[in-house]
PDB file of C-alpha atoms in Angstrom:
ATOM      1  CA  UNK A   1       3.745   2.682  -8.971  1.00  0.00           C
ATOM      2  CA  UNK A   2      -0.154   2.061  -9.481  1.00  0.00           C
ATOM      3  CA  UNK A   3      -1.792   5.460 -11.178  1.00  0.00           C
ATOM      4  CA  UNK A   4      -3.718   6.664  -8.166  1.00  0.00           C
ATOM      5  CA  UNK A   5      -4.136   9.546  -5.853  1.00  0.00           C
ATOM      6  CA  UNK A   6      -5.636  10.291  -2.955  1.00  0.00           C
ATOM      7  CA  UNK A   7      -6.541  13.460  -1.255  1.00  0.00           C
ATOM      8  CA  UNK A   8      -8.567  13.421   2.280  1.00  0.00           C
ATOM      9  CA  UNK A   9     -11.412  10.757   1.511  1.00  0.00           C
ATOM     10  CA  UNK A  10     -11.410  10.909  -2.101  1.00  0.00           C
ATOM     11  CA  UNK A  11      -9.583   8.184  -4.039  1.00  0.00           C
ATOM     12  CA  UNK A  12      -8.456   8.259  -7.885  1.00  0.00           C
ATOM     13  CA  UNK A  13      -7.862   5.164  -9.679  1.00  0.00           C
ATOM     14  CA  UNK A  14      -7.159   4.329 -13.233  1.00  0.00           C
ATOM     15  CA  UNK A  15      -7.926   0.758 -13.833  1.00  0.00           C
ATOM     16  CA  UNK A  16      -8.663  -2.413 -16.837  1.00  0.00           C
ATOM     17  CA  UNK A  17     -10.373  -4.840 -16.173  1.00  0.00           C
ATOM     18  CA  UNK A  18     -11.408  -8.232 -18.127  1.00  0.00           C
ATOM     19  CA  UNK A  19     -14.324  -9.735 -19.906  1.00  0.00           C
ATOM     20  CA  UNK A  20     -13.598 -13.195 -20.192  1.00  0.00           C
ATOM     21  CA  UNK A  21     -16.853 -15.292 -21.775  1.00  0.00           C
ATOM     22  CA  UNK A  22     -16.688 -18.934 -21.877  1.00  0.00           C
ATOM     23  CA  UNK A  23     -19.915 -20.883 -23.424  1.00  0.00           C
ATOM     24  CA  UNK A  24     -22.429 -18.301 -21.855  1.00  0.00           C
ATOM     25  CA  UNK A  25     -20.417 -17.779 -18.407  1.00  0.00           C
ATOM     26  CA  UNK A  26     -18.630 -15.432 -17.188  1.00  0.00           C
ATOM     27  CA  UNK A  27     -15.662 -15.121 -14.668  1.00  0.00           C
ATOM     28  CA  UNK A  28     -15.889 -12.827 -11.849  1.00  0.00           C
ATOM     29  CA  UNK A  29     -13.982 -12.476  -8.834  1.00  0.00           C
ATOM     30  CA  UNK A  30     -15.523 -12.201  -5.295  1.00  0.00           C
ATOM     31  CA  UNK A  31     -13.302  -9.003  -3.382  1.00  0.00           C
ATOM     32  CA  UNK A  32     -13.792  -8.256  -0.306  1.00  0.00           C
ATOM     33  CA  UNK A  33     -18.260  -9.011  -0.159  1.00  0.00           C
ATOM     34  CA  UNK A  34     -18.487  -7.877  -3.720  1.00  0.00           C
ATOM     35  CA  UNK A  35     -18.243  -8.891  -7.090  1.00  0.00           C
ATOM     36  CA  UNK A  36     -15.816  -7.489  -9.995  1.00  0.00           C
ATOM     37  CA  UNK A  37     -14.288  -8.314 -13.326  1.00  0.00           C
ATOM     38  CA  UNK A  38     -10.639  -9.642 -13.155  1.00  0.00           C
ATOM     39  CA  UNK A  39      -8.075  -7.048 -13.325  1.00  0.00           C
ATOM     40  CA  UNK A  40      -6.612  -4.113 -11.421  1.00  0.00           C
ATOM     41  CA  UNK A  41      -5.026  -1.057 -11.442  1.00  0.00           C
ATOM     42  CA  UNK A  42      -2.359   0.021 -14.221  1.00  0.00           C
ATOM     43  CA  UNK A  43       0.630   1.374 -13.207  1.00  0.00           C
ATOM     44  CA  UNK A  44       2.846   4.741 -14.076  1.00  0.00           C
ATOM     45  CA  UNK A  45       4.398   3.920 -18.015  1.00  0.00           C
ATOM     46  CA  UNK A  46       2.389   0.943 -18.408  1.00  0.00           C
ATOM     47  CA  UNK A  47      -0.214   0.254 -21.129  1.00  0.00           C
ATOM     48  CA  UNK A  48      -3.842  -0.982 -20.009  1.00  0.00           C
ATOM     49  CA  UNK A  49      -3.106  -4.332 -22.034  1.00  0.00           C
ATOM     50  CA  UNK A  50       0.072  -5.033 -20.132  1.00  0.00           C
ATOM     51  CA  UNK A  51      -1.230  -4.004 -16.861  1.00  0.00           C
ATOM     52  CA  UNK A  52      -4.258  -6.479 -17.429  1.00  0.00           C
ATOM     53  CA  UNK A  53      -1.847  -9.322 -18.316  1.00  0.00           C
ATOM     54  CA  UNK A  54       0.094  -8.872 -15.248  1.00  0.00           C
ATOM     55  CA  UNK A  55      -2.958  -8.842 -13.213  1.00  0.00           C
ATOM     56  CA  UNK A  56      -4.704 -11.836 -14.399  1.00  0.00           C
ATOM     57  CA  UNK A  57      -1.199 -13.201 -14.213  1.00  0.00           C
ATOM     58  CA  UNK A  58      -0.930 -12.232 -10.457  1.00  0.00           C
ATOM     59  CA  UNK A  59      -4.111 -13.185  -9.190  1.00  0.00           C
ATOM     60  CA  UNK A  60      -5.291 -15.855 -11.408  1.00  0.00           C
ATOM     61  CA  UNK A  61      -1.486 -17.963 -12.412  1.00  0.00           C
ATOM     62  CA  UNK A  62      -3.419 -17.844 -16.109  1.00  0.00           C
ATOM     63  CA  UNK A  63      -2.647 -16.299 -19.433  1.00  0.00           C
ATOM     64  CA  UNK A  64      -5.219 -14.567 -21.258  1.00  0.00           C
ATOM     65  CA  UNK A  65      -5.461 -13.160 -25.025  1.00  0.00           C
ATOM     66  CA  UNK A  66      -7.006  -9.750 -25.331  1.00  0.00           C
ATOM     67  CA  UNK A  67      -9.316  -9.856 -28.515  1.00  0.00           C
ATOM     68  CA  UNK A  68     -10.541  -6.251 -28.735  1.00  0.00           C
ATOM     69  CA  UNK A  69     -10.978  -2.802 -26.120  1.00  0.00           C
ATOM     70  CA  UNK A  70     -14.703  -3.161 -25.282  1.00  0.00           C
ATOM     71  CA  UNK A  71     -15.849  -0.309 -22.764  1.00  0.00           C
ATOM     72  CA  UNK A  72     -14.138   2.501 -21.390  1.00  0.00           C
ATOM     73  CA  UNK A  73     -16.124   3.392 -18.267  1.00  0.00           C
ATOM     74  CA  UNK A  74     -15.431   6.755 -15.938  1.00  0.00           C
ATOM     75  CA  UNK A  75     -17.799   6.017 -12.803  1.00  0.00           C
ATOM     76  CA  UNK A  76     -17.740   7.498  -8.782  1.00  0.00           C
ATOM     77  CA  UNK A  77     -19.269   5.582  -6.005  1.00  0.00           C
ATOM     78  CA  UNK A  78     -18.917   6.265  -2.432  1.00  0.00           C
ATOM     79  CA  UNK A  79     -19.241   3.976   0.890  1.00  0.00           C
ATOM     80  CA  UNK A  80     -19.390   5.598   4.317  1.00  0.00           C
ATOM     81  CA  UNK A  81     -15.511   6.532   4.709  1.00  0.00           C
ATOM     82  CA  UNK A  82     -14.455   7.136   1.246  1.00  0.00           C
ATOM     83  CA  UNK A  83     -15.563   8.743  -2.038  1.00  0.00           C
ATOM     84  CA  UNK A  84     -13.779   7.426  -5.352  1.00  0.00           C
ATOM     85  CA  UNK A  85     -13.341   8.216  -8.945  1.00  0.00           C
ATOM     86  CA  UNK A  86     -12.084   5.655 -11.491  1.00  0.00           C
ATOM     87  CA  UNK A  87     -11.379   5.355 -14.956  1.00  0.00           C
ATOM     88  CA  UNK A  88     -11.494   1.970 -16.450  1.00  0.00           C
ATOM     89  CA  UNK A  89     -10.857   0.013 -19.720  1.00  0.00           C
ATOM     90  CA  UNK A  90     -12.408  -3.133 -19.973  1.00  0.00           C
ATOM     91  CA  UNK A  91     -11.522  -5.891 -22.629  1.00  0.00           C
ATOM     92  CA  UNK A  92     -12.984  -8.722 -23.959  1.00  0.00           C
ATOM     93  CA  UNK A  93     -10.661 -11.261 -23.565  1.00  0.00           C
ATOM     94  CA  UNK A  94      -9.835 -15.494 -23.877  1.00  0.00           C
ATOM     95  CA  UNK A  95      -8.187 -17.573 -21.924  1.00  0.00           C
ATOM     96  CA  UNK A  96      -7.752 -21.479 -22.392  1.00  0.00           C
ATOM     97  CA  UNK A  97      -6.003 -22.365 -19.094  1.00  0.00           C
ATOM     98  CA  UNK A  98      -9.100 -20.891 -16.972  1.00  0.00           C
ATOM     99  CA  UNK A  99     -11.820 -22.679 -18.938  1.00  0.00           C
ATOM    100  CA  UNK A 100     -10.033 -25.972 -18.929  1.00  0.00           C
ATOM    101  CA  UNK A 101      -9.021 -25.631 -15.030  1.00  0.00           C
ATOM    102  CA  UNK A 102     -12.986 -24.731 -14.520  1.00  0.00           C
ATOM    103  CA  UNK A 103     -12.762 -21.579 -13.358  1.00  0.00           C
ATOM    104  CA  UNK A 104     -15.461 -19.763 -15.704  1.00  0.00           C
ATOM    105  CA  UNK A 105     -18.657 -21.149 -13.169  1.00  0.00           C
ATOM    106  CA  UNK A 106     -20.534 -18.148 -13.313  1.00  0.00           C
ATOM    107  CA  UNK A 107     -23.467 -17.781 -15.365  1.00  0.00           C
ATOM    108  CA  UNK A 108     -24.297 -14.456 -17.247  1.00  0.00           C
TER     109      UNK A 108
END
């Protein structure tokens, strides 16, 4: 079960996200008309450094080391229907099997 709540239009997610940084580029994923670190949300029991594992796992087939927590970030942003509050650790992270499939095209 993904740590979030909702209540009316407000949403409350705790996410972790990844910093992976290749030879001056950076990965990012394009989600629905926006760009965002890889990652997602962590679920109920589950540590952020699992949870981001799993998710690069998920969406990216990769493997990824985690070198070191870099940011955590509390932030709310809104869009016309919904209002949102999120909590999220980012890490700076490695991963071999992205870089050498040529999946890090995005310059920083």
């Amino acid at each position: 079960m993904d740590i979030t709540f909702k209540k009316e239009n407000m949403r409350f997610k705790y996410r972790t996200s990844a910093l992976i940084i290749e030879n001056n580029h950076i990965l990012l994923q394009n989600i629905r008309e926006y760009w965002a670190l890889p990652g997602g949300k962590v679920q109920m029991l589950e540590d952020s450094k699992a949870a981001l594992k799993r998710e690069i796992f998920e969406e990216l087939d990769a493997e990824i080391e985690i070198k070191q927590s870099n940011i955590f970030i509390e932030q709310t942003y809104h869009n016309k229907e919904k209002s949102f509050h999120e909590l999220g650790i980012y890490y700076i992270c490695h991963s071999k099997s992205l870089w050498d499939r040529g999946i890090l095209y995005c310059l920083i």
